[in-house]
Amino acid sequence: MAGRSKKKGTSGAAKNYITRTRAVKKLQISLPDFRRLCIFKGIYPREPRNKKKVSKGSTAATTFYYTKDIQYLLHEPLLAKFREHKSVAKKIGRALGRGEAGDAARLEKNLMPKVKLDHIIKERYPTFVDALRDLDDALSMLFLFANLPSSEHIPAKTIALCQRLTREFEHYVITSHALRKSFLSIKGIYYQATIQGQDILWLVPYRFVQRTGGDIDFRIMGTFVEFYTTLLGFVNYRLYTSVGLVYPPKFNAKSDEQGGELAAFQLEGKANATNGATNGHDDDMAINPEAQAMADRIAAMPDVDDEEEQVMTDVAADDEEDQNTEGIDKFEPTAPDADILPQPQASSSEVASLFAPFTFYLSRETPRASLEFILKSFGCKRVGWDSILGDGAFTTNESDPAITHQIIDRPPLENGAPAPREAENGSSPTAQWPHSTMPGRTYVQPQWVWDCLNQGRLLRPDLYAPGAELPPHLSPWVKPKKGEYDPNLPLEAQQPDGEAEAFEEMADEDEDAFEADDDDDDANMDAVTDREGSVEVGEGMDIASNDDEDDDEDSESDADGGADDFDGFEDSDAESDVSEGEAARLQHQRELEAEATGKKIEVKAPTKQEQNAAIRKKFDKKKRQEEEERDRQKMMLSNKKRKLLKRIEYGENKRDTESENLRRKRARLEKAKAAAERG
C-alpha cells in the first residue's frame, strides 16, 4: 500500500523559513513594532540557500526569518505591552478628536505602559563576559548620540542619558587604568580598553557640528539606542561594584551646565560591601575585599598640596630625562640562526602611571575632552585648561609655574621672539603665546600623547615641538607583514639588495634628462638669437657646389645603408658574460706585459655610477636565477596547484609593487630633504 504524498511547502526548507508578512500576521502586531521587537531580541533576517524552494517557486524579493525565531517571539511579554500601547493610543486619538486635550494628557500620563528591557538583557547575556563582548557597537552608538544636537527626531532627554552613561563608563576606565590604545582616524578617535580580559574597541566622533541628513531612519537607530542604554546601565553598575564604588556616582548639574563633563561626576567608595539588590538591579556577585580597599583609598585620597606640587614640579624634569634615556634592555641574537629571545616589556603599573609626574595645560585649540580622558587614564591627576573650555580644570592660569607640559596645536614661534614679560605684581612671568614661552616648560603637539600611549613609553618631545614635521601616526592594531612597507623602520633596512642603487640610477637619469632639456632649450635660444642678429641671407656663407652635395648624399646613403645592414649586438645575458670574461682576460694580459716591461699600470677608480650598475647587475642576475629555479619547480606541479600558486604570486607581486612605490617615494623625499638641508 503506497503512503500519502506530501504536500508541497509543508516540510524541509519551506517549513524552516517564514516570510516577514506571515510573521507579522502571526504575531498580530504592526510592522514598526515587529522591527522593534526583533532588534530587542536580537533576531535578524536570514537568507535561504534555495529561495525557490522556500517561496514555492516564486523569485520575488522577499525577507525571510527562521520559523523557530518567530515561534520564540510568540511568548514574549513585550507583545502585551505593544498591544496595550496600541489600545491607549486609540483612546488618546478619540479624545483629541473630541477636543478633550486634558483627558488625552491624563490618559498618556496614567495609562501609557512603560517598556522595560531588563529581562531581555538577562536573556541575551547569560554571563557578564557576554555583555562585555557585545559592548563595542553599544559604546560607538551611544558616543555618537552623545555628540549629536537635539532635534525633532532625537530628543534632548535621550542625548543627556547617552552623555551620562558614556561619562560614567569613562570614569571607570580612568579609575581602573583599563585604556590600552588609541588612534586618530578620519572617522573619529578609536579607543581600546581591556576590561576583565576582554578587549573593547569603540569609536568617538570629533566634536564638529553634526548635520543629520533626511535619509537616516532615526526610528531604527532610536530603538538600538534604547536597548544599548539599558545594556550600558547594567554594565556600568557591575563594573562600579566590582571595584567597590557606589553606582550611580554623584552628579553635579551645575558643573555639567558649565561644561565640566567628567568633572561633573564625583566617585565614592562603599563604606560596607554588601550583597543584594541595589538601584533596582539584582546582583549575586561578592565584592573582592582587595578591590574594596583599593577603591576606598582612591575615594579617600586627598588633593595634592601646594608644597607637594612644587616638589613634584622640581623632580618632573629629572624624571623626564631619566625616562627618555633609560629604556628597557633588548636581547639581540648573537647569530643569524640563533634563537629569538622574548623581549622584556614594561609592566602594566608603569604604563598606568605614564603621565603621573607631570602637570599638563591644554591650549584652547586642542581637543580637551579626549586629551583629558587619556591623560587621566594614564595617571595624570593635574590637567588644566583655559576657563573658556569649561569647568573642572586643575588650573586655568597658563602662567602657573607648576605646569610641566603644555599641549598646543598652533604655528611655530617667530624668530627672535621676546622674553616672557613680567606680571603686574612681579611674581612670575606671564606667557603670551605665540610671542613668548615659559622657561622650563615642554611644548608638544597633541600627537605626542597618542604616540606615547600606543608605545607605552615617553617619546622625545623635541620630535613633536610646535611647527615640527610630525612622525607618521600609525594604527596600533595594524602590524606590518613581511615584505610590506613599514614607515617606522629606516629605508636601508627595508630595501632589498640592489634597490638603493637602482633608485640612484633612476634619479641620476631624471636629472640628466632635465639637464639635457635645459641644454636643448639654451641651444635653441642661441640659434634664434644668431638668426635674428645675422645679416641678410647669403652674406658670409659658402654655397656648396652640386658635386659636393652629391658627395654628401652618397656618404649619407652609405651611412644609412651600413646602419640598415648592421643593427649591433643585442644585450643578452650570455654576451654580457662573454664580455666580462674577455675584459678580465685583457686586463690580465696587460698586467703581464707591464710586469715584463717594468711599467706601472694606472688603474682608474670606478665611478659611483659604475659601482651602482655593477651591484644592480649582480642583483638582477641573482634574481633571474631564482626565477628560473622557481619556473623549473612549477613544471613539477599539477595544473590545479599551478593555478593556485599563480594567484598567490599575483597577490605577492601586487604587494611588492606597492611597497616598492612607497620606498621610492620615501627615497625621493629624503633626498630632497637632504639637499634642502645642505643648501
XYZ file of C-alpha atoms in Angstrom:
679
model
C 0.000 0.000 0.000
C 1.535 3.324 -1.070
C 1.914 6.111 1.513
C 0.366 9.503 1.262
C 2.188 12.065 -0.874
C 3.479 15.100 0.966
C 2.004 18.457 0.166
C 4.445 20.953 -1.325
C 5.738 23.563 1.147
C 4.968 21.637 4.355
C 8.423 20.224 5.137
C 12.089 20.833 4.611
C 13.401 24.299 3.835
C 9.914 25.664 3.156
C 8.929 24.869 6.746
C 12.140 26.188 8.309
C 11.666 29.713 6.905
C 8.804 32.187 7.112
C 8.266 35.452 5.274
C 8.085 38.756 7.107
C 4.447 39.320 6.094
C 3.363 35.971 7.536
C 5.416 36.614 10.681
C 3.701 39.967 11.290
C 0.265 38.383 10.817
C 1.160 35.527 13.133
C 2.295 37.890 15.923
C -0.648 40.269 15.284
C 1.412 43.436 15.635
C 2.293 46.271 13.299
C 5.416 46.275 11.135
C 7.206 49.009 13.186
C 6.538 47.077 16.402
C 7.794 43.893 14.708
C 11.054 45.639 13.734
C 11.442 46.992 17.248
C 10.811 43.604 18.828
C 13.344 41.887 16.542
C 16.014 44.454 17.450
C 15.389 43.970 21.165
C 15.505 40.176 20.899
C 18.452 40.018 18.500
C 16.534 38.309 15.672
C 17.687 39.131 12.147
C 16.555 38.170 8.631
C 18.011 35.000 7.140
C 18.976 34.149 3.569
C 17.884 30.663 2.453
C 20.140 28.616 0.207
C 17.392 27.977 -2.320
C 14.817 30.763 -2.452
C 12.645 28.925 -4.990
C 12.047 26.001 -2.651
C 11.299 28.290 0.286
C 8.973 30.642 -1.622
C 7.264 27.806 -3.552
C 8.719 28.706 -6.935
C 8.440 32.496 -6.622
C 11.516 34.600 -7.377
C 10.264 37.906 -5.925
C 12.454 39.734 -3.434
C 11.258 38.587 -0.009
C 12.607 38.852 3.523
C 12.748 35.543 5.408
C 13.115 34.652 9.091
C 13.619 31.376 10.863
C 10.258 29.867 11.823
C 11.648 28.887 15.220
C 12.631 32.509 15.924
C 9.111 33.737 15.222
C 7.694 30.889 17.327
C 10.005 32.052 20.127
C 8.578 35.578 19.883
C 5.018 34.363 20.492
C 5.718 34.071 24.216
C 7.452 37.460 24.578
C 5.964 39.672 27.371
C 6.637 42.789 25.295
C 3.830 41.753 22.907
C 1.288 42.544 25.623
C 2.934 45.940 26.179
C 2.749 46.740 22.473
C -0.962 45.834 22.370
C -1.671 47.946 25.458
C 0.175 50.817 23.857
C -1.946 50.475 20.720
C -5.151 50.424 22.765
C -4.214 53.542 24.752
C -3.131 55.306 21.556
C -6.624 54.728 20.123
C -8.246 56.237 23.223
C -5.919 59.250 23.064
C -6.796 59.698 19.377
C -10.530 59.676 20.148
C -10.059 62.207 22.951
C -8.119 64.547 20.699
C -10.787 64.145 18.026
C -13.428 65.325 20.515
C -11.200 68.257 21.537
C -10.582 66.906 25.047
C -6.888 67.721 25.362
C -6.908 67.347 29.150
C -8.298 63.832 29.006
C -5.732 62.932 26.333
C -2.877 64.171 28.541
C -4.299 62.270 31.532
C -4.536 59.047 29.521
C -0.979 59.396 28.281
C 0.339 60.054 31.774
C -1.557 57.361 33.661
C -2.345 54.567 31.219
C 0.553 54.551 28.749
C 2.586 51.374 29.507
C 6.289 51.612 30.355
C 8.542 49.259 28.414
C 11.403 47.711 30.409
C 14.149 45.631 28.814
C 15.739 44.168 31.933
C 14.569 40.608 31.227
C 15.834 40.822 27.624
C 19.304 41.835 28.833
C 19.405 38.771 31.098
C 18.199 36.501 28.292
C 20.679 37.705 25.685
C 23.675 37.885 28.034
C 23.659 34.954 30.490
C 27.123 35.936 31.802
C 28.791 39.303 32.281
C 31.574 38.385 29.850
C 28.959 38.004 27.105
C 27.805 41.576 27.744
C 31.381 42.872 27.592
C 31.976 41.112 24.272
C 28.929 42.841 22.762
C 29.841 46.304 24.083
C 31.748 47.612 21.036
C 28.723 48.624 18.959
C 26.852 49.861 22.022
C 29.612 52.303 23.014
C 30.112 53.559 19.453
C 26.378 54.215 19.054
C 25.987 55.933 22.431
C 29.065 58.133 21.954
C 27.659 59.136 18.569
C 24.294 60.155 20.025
C 26.008 61.910 22.927
C 27.613 64.306 20.409
C 24.523 64.916 18.259
C 22.384 68.063 18.559
C 18.808 67.673 19.712
C 16.128 67.751 17.033
C 12.592 66.575 16.412
C 13.916 63.043 15.776
C 16.396 62.976 18.704
C 15.000 64.356 21.969
C 17.315 66.150 24.372
C 16.426 63.620 27.070
C 17.961 60.787 25.035
C 21.145 62.789 24.376
C 21.522 63.620 28.082
C 21.108 59.933 29.003
C 23.791 58.896 26.475
C 26.169 61.560 27.806
C 25.684 60.440 31.398
C 26.221 56.737 30.668
C 29.290 57.264 28.478
C 30.960 59.554 31.019
C 30.287 57.054 33.784
C 31.986 54.407 31.652
C 34.949 56.738 31.053
C 35.288 57.261 34.796
C 35.568 53.525 35.311
C 38.246 53.278 32.599
C 40.163 56.104 34.299
C 39.878 54.528 37.744
C 40.867 51.030 36.618
C 43.539 52.230 34.125
C 41.978 49.918 31.540
C 42.778 52.046 28.475
C 45.386 50.441 26.231
C 45.453 52.027 22.763
C 44.004 54.928 20.813
C 44.179 56.112 17.231
C 43.243 59.328 15.411
C 41.431 58.473 12.188
C 39.294 60.302 9.651
C 36.088 58.867 11.144
C 36.956 59.837 14.700
C 39.077 58.661 17.630
C 39.341 54.930 18.290
C 39.863 53.687 21.854
C 40.620 50.202 23.103
C 40.288 49.149 26.736
C 40.865 45.761 28.334
C 38.202 45.000 30.945
C 38.244 41.659 32.721
C 40.301 40.131 29.920
C 38.038 41.386 27.104
C 39.304 43.901 24.532
C 36.634 46.541 23.891
C 37.045 48.857 20.898
C 34.806 51.867 20.281
C 34.745 54.989 18.126
C 34.163 58.546 19.346
C 33.388 61.173 16.676
C 35.150 64.516 16.572
C 33.265 67.408 18.093
C 32.292 69.131 14.895
C 28.862 70.478 14.078
C 26.852 67.432 13.021
C 24.277 67.834 10.271
C 21.843 64.939 10.209
C 20.536 64.131 6.742
C 16.989 63.291 5.832
C 17.842 59.811 4.547
C 18.507 58.443 8.060
C 15.825 56.372 9.766
C 16.083 57.619 13.341
C 13.311 55.267 14.482
C 15.562 52.257 13.869
C 18.572 53.961 15.430
C 16.457 55.113 18.368
C 15.432 51.512 19.013
C 19.075 50.454 19.151
C 19.854 53.376 21.471
C 17.023 52.336 23.794
C 18.441 48.819 24.022
C 22.077 49.949 24.342
C 21.337 52.430 27.134
C 19.785 49.636 29.171
C 22.756 47.382 28.459
C 25.369 50.005 29.374
C 23.472 50.851 32.565
C 23.758 47.220 33.713
C 27.419 47.047 32.677
C 28.330 50.284 34.466
C 26.621 49.082 37.639
C 28.507 45.783 37.575
C 31.853 47.470 36.820
C 31.488 50.048 39.586
C 30.538 47.496 42.205
C 33.414 45.227 41.134
C 35.931 47.856 42.298
C 33.910 48.945 45.335
C 32.434 52.189 44.009
C 28.935 53.480 44.537
C 26.721 53.476 41.448
C 25.431 55.794 40.175
C 28.074 58.387 41.098
C 27.047 61.804 42.360
C 26.163 64.152 39.531
C 26.648 67.919 39.777
C 24.170 69.500 37.374
C 25.628 72.987 37.815
C 29.139 71.830 36.873
C 27.724 69.970 33.889
C 25.978 73.118 32.679
C 29.310 74.954 32.859
C 31.000 72.321 30.685
C 32.510 70.208 33.445
C 31.764 66.886 31.669
C 33.916 64.365 33.577
C 34.319 66.772 36.492
C 30.534 66.810 36.998
C 30.719 63.270 38.449
C 32.089 62.508 41.898
C 33.064 58.911 42.663
C 32.522 57.452 46.121
C 33.690 54.225 47.719
C 31.295 51.941 49.547
C 31.595 52.043 53.317
C 30.300 48.491 53.720
C 30.451 45.916 50.944
C 27.160 44.074 50.907
C 25.331 41.764 48.555
C 21.795 42.139 47.327
C 19.627 44.374 45.208
C 20.864 47.899 44.611
C 19.223 50.585 42.495
C 16.711 48.085 41.205
C 19.326 45.651 39.832
C 19.805 42.155 41.212
C 23.435 41.179 41.657
C 24.722 37.954 43.172
C 28.408 38.848 42.884
C 30.577 39.024 46.012
C 32.796 42.084 46.072
C 36.511 41.434 46.338
C 37.888 42.806 49.650
C 41.153 43.871 47.980
C 39.242 45.773 45.311
C 37.113 47.361 48.052
C 40.199 48.519 49.937
C 41.712 49.947 46.755
C 38.510 51.831 45.969
C 38.367 53.234 49.496
C 41.926 54.511 49.163
C 41.096 56.122 45.828
C 37.982 57.786 47.196
C 39.750 58.979 50.353
C 42.815 60.262 48.510
C 43.296 63.963 49.430
C 44.167 66.642 46.947
C 47.828 67.432 46.339
C 49.076 70.317 48.470
C 50.873 73.265 47.018
C 54.186 72.277 48.632
C 53.950 68.767 47.180
C 53.104 70.270 43.824
C 56.287 72.347 43.876
C 58.405 69.342 44.833
C 56.882 67.254 42.062
C 57.473 70.086 39.618
C 61.167 70.233 40.505
C 61.523 66.488 40.104
C 59.493 66.306 36.874
C 62.316 67.473 34.585
C 64.784 64.949 36.054
C 62.231 62.156 35.785
C 61.552 63.057 32.165
C 65.254 62.942 31.266
C 65.674 59.611 33.037
C 62.682 58.115 31.273
C 63.885 59.377 27.918
C 67.387 57.978 28.352
C 66.698 54.813 30.303
C 64.879 52.172 28.340
C 64.163 48.504 28.650
C 67.055 46.284 27.633
C 66.642 44.389 24.396
C 68.045 40.925 23.849
C 69.824 40.823 20.498
C 70.566 37.417 18.898
C 74.258 36.541 18.756
C 73.998 34.814 15.382
C 71.595 34.952 12.428
C 70.365 31.421 13.122
C 70.218 31.793 16.911
C 67.022 31.553 18.941
C 64.971 34.718 19.300
C 64.664 35.576 22.975
C 61.428 37.085 24.333
C 61.834 40.819 24.811
C 61.032 42.317 28.235
C 58.097 44.706 28.381
C 57.063 47.436 30.741
C 54.694 46.349 33.488
C 51.077 47.449 33.492
C 51.648 49.558 36.627
C 54.433 51.514 34.918
C 52.288 52.138 31.847
C 49.324 53.157 34.031
C 51.447 55.891 35.658
C 52.988 57.114 32.407
C 51.909 60.751 32.853
C 51.662 60.736 36.660
C 54.670 63.013 37.441
C 53.570 65.806 35.096
C 51.151 68.711 35.103
C 49.558 69.391 31.726
C 47.955 72.512 30.340
C 45.707 72.207 27.292
C 45.535 75.125 24.900
C 42.177 76.249 23.596
C 42.654 74.783 20.116
C 43.351 71.231 21.341
C 40.644 68.534 21.819
C 40.159 68.924 25.542
C 37.738 66.012 26.153
C 39.870 63.298 24.543
C 43.148 64.587 25.979
C 41.689 64.837 29.483
C 40.370 61.282 29.232
C 43.695 59.844 28.013
C 45.918 61.774 30.433
C 43.813 60.855 33.456
C 43.640 57.224 32.328
C 47.436 57.092 32.487
C 47.897 58.537 35.939
C 47.881 62.299 35.429
C 45.932 63.998 38.233
C 46.667 67.597 37.219
C 45.224 68.717 33.879
C 44.473 72.405 33.351
C 42.930 74.423 30.562
C 41.504 77.833 29.837
C 38.318 78.715 31.700
C 36.521 79.194 28.375
C 36.760 75.424 27.757
C 34.617 74.567 30.749
C 34.655 73.748 34.441
C 36.804 71.204 36.269
C 40.354 72.289 35.370
C 43.239 71.820 37.790
C 44.348 75.347 36.906
C 43.105 77.976 34.473
C 46.264 80.105 34.739
C 48.514 79.438 31.747
C 51.450 81.031 33.599
C 51.237 78.661 36.564
C 54.827 77.542 37.362
C 53.579 74.052 38.316
C 52.817 73.270 34.649
C 55.468 71.000 33.149
C 53.924 70.267 29.726
C 51.730 72.391 27.508
C 49.914 70.838 24.557
C 49.438 73.262 21.679
C 48.425 72.997 18.051
C 49.467 76.362 16.623
C 52.079 77.644 14.143
C 55.694 77.798 15.369
C 57.195 80.762 17.147
C 58.690 83.578 15.148
C 62.457 84.053 15.181
C 63.694 86.483 17.729
C 60.671 86.228 19.991
C 60.893 88.459 23.066
C 61.331 87.045 26.523
C 58.311 86.481 28.779
C 57.118 89.724 30.269
C 56.813 90.230 33.983
C 53.418 90.104 35.615
C 51.897 93.200 37.164
C 52.732 92.123 40.715
C 56.208 90.966 39.652
C 55.675 87.451 40.981
C 56.101 85.313 37.868
C 56.400 85.863 34.121
C 53.268 85.649 32.002
C 53.208 83.589 28.823
C 51.962 85.472 25.781
C 51.703 82.851 23.065
C 52.866 82.912 20.305
C 55.225 85.754 21.217
C 56.907 84.055 24.175
C 57.216 80.753 26.021
C 57.596 79.898 29.672
C 61.125 78.769 30.620
C 61.422 75.191 31.803
C 58.166 74.090 30.177
C 57.886 71.449 27.452
C 55.689 72.362 24.472
C 54.385 69.459 22.396
C 51.704 68.819 19.811
C 48.693 66.593 20.643
C 50.018 63.626 18.644
C 52.757 63.185 21.257
C 50.153 61.988 23.780
C 48.706 59.379 21.398
C 52.099 58.052 20.288
C 53.322 57.755 23.896
C 50.124 55.915 24.768
C 50.423 53.413 21.923
C 54.118 52.707 22.502
C 53.816 52.571 26.282
C 56.732 54.956 26.923
C 57.586 58.631 26.831
C 58.908 59.709 23.454
C 61.284 62.544 22.663
C 59.282 65.784 22.945
C 61.555 67.654 20.504
C 60.183 65.487 17.664
C 56.712 66.880 18.438
C 57.676 70.509 19.033
C 55.365 73.249 17.695
C 55.752 73.508 13.942
C 57.886 70.354 13.669
C 57.227 67.780 10.977
C 55.465 65.052 12.915
C 56.342 61.358 12.637
C 53.748 59.162 10.907
C 50.754 58.388 13.126
C 50.084 54.703 12.507
C 47.301 52.455 13.671
C 48.428 50.385 16.681
C 46.280 47.449 15.519
C 47.917 47.040 12.085
C 51.229 45.226 12.209
C 53.352 45.283 9.021
C 53.867 41.868 7.479
C 56.991 40.526 5.876
C 57.705 42.311 2.616
C 55.373 45.223 3.308
C 56.479 48.813 3.725
C 56.992 49.868 7.352
C 57.258 53.632 7.979
C 58.822 53.047 11.405
C 61.928 51.322 10.038
C 64.734 53.155 8.225
C 64.711 52.888 4.472
C 68.007 50.985 4.292
C 66.639 48.181 6.486
C 63.702 47.539 4.121
C 65.333 47.778 0.712
C 66.421 44.510 -0.910
C 69.865 44.184 -2.459
C 70.385 46.490 -5.402
C 67.230 48.582 -4.942
C 69.004 51.618 -3.469
C 71.452 51.673 -6.372
C 68.591 51.359 -8.849
C 66.830 54.332 -7.222
C 70.026 56.387 -7.529
C 70.395 55.454 -11.193
C 66.813 56.462 -11.884
C 67.307 59.742 -10.041
C 70.519 60.437 -11.999
C 68.782 59.646 -15.286
C 65.968 62.034 -14.407
C 68.488 64.758 -13.574
C 70.435 64.121 -16.803
C 67.258 64.262 -18.831
C 66.286 67.509 -17.129
C 69.734 68.997 -17.805
C 69.600 67.810 -21.435
C 66.260 69.515 -21.863
C 67.760 72.700 -20.455
C 70.753 72.445 -22.836
C 68.427 71.912 -25.800
C 66.409 74.931 -24.788
C 69.591 77.016 -24.478
C 70.808 75.827 -27.880
C 67.500 76.691 -29.463
C 67.582 80.112 -27.881
C 71.167 80.694 -29.175
C 70.115 79.653 -32.667
C 67.215 82.052 -32.592
C 69.496 84.814 -31.345
C 72.087 84.163 -34.115
C 69.363 84.020 -36.723
C 67.928 87.327 -35.590
C 71.322 89.032 -35.303
C 72.705 87.817 -38.662
C 72.920 89.943 -41.789
C 70.994 89.287 -44.983
C 70.769 85.740 -46.215
C 73.829 84.636 -48.212
C 76.262 87.103 -46.679
C 79.344 85.418 -45.210
C 78.160 81.923 -46.240
C 79.909 79.483 -48.602
C 77.460 77.918 -51.051
C 78.368 74.304 -51.788
C 78.540 73.059 -55.336
C 76.376 70.334 -56.808
C 79.297 67.922 -56.710
C 79.721 68.440 -53.026
C 76.017 67.883 -52.499
C 76.203 64.613 -54.414
C 79.176 63.507 -52.326
C 77.308 64.331 -49.140
C 74.256 62.428 -50.327
C 76.405 59.426 -51.238
C 78.101 59.440 -47.869
C 74.758 59.768 -46.082
C 73.291 56.916 -48.100
C 76.319 54.768 -47.337
C 75.978 55.525 -43.681
C 72.272 54.735 -43.739
C 72.889 51.554 -45.640
C 75.537 50.471 -43.183
C 73.167 51.198 -40.359
C 70.482 49.102 -42.024
C 72.834 46.233 -42.637
C 74.163 46.049 -39.057
C 71.985 46.785 -36.074
C 74.554 45.918 -33.437
C 74.642 43.142 -30.821
C 71.733 42.557 -28.511
C 72.310 42.950 -24.817
C 71.803 39.358 -23.748
C 72.956 37.523 -20.639
C 75.378 35.221 -22.494
C 77.012 38.095 -24.362
C 77.335 40.100 -21.165
C 79.042 37.133 -19.509
C 81.392 36.791 -22.525
C 82.238 40.468 -22.441
C 83.023 40.271 -18.728
C 85.321 37.276 -19.290
C 87.011 38.970 -22.262
C 87.559 42.151 -20.277
C 89.110 40.181 -17.421
C 91.418 38.321 -19.863
C 92.571 41.546 -21.484
C 93.195 43.137 -18.110
C 95.269 40.126 -17.040
C 97.256 40.302 -20.323
C 98.041 43.995 -19.766
C 99.218 43.267 -16.242
C 101.569 40.534 -17.514
C 103.026 42.830 -20.199
C 103.510 45.622 -17.684
C 105.231 43.254 -15.289
C 107.600 42.085 -18.080
C 108.471 45.614 -19.213
C 108.584 47.066 -15.685
C 105.896 49.681 -16.354
C 103.147 50.686 -13.973
C 99.508 50.396 -14.987
C 97.293 53.256 -13.984
C 94.143 51.767 -12.540
C 91.185 54.122 -12.734
C 88.866 54.012 -9.767
C 85.313 53.152 -10.861
C 82.817 55.932 -10.561
C 79.801 55.742 -8.284
C 77.539 55.203 -11.249
C 79.659 52.273 -12.417
C 79.631 50.758 -8.929
C 75.820 51.056 -8.740
C 75.493 49.494 -12.183
C 77.708 46.569 -11.153
C 75.751 45.955 -7.954
C 72.459 46.207 -9.800
C 73.688 43.816 -12.495
C 74.719 41.276 -9.894
C 71.355 41.554 -8.167
C 69.441 41.155 -11.449
C 71.465 38.055 -12.293
C 70.713 36.506 -8.912
C 67.035 37.339 -9.236
C 66.929 35.834 -12.717
C 68.452 32.607 -11.451
C 65.861 32.410 -8.663
C 63.042 32.911 -11.153
C 64.416 30.185 -13.412
C 64.640 27.787 -10.486
C 61.070 28.677 -9.496
C 59.862 28.027 -13.053
C 61.514 24.612 -13.014
C 59.748 23.790 -9.760
C 56.410 24.898 -11.228
C 56.752 22.369 -14.021
C 56.584 19.559 -11.454
C 53.254 20.770 -10.024
C 49.805 19.722 -11.138
C 47.615 22.089 -13.118
C 45.403 22.839 -10.092
C 48.314 23.652 -7.808
C 49.968 25.716 -10.533
C 46.867 27.892 -10.831
C 46.723 28.307 -7.060
C 50.387 29.309 -7.000
C 49.719 31.800 -9.780
C 47.034 33.509 -7.697
C 49.374 33.617 -4.708
C 52.141 35.139 -6.811
C 49.733 37.733 -8.179
C 48.949 38.954 -4.662
C 52.625 38.941 -3.684
C 53.662 40.868 -6.800
C 50.941 43.447 -6.176
C 52.101 43.885 -2.593
C 55.749 44.146 -3.641
C 54.907 46.736 -6.287
C 53.026 48.895 -3.781
C 55.861 48.604 -1.256
C 58.459 49.492 -3.901
C 56.495 52.578 -4.932
C 56.288 53.718 -1.322
C 60.015 53.141 -0.783
C 60.839 55.048 -3.984
C 58.668 57.944 -2.859
C 60.350 57.986 0.548
C 63.833 57.864 -1.018
C 62.922 60.821 -3.225
C 61.633 62.797 -0.245
C 64.687 62.020 1.879
C 66.992 63.054 -0.945
C 65.133 66.319 -1.427
C 65.196 66.965 2.314
C 68.946 66.297 2.490
C 69.550 68.641 -0.449
C 67.487 71.368 1.246
C 69.466 70.979 4.471
C 72.774 71.219 2.592
C 71.543 74.280 0.712
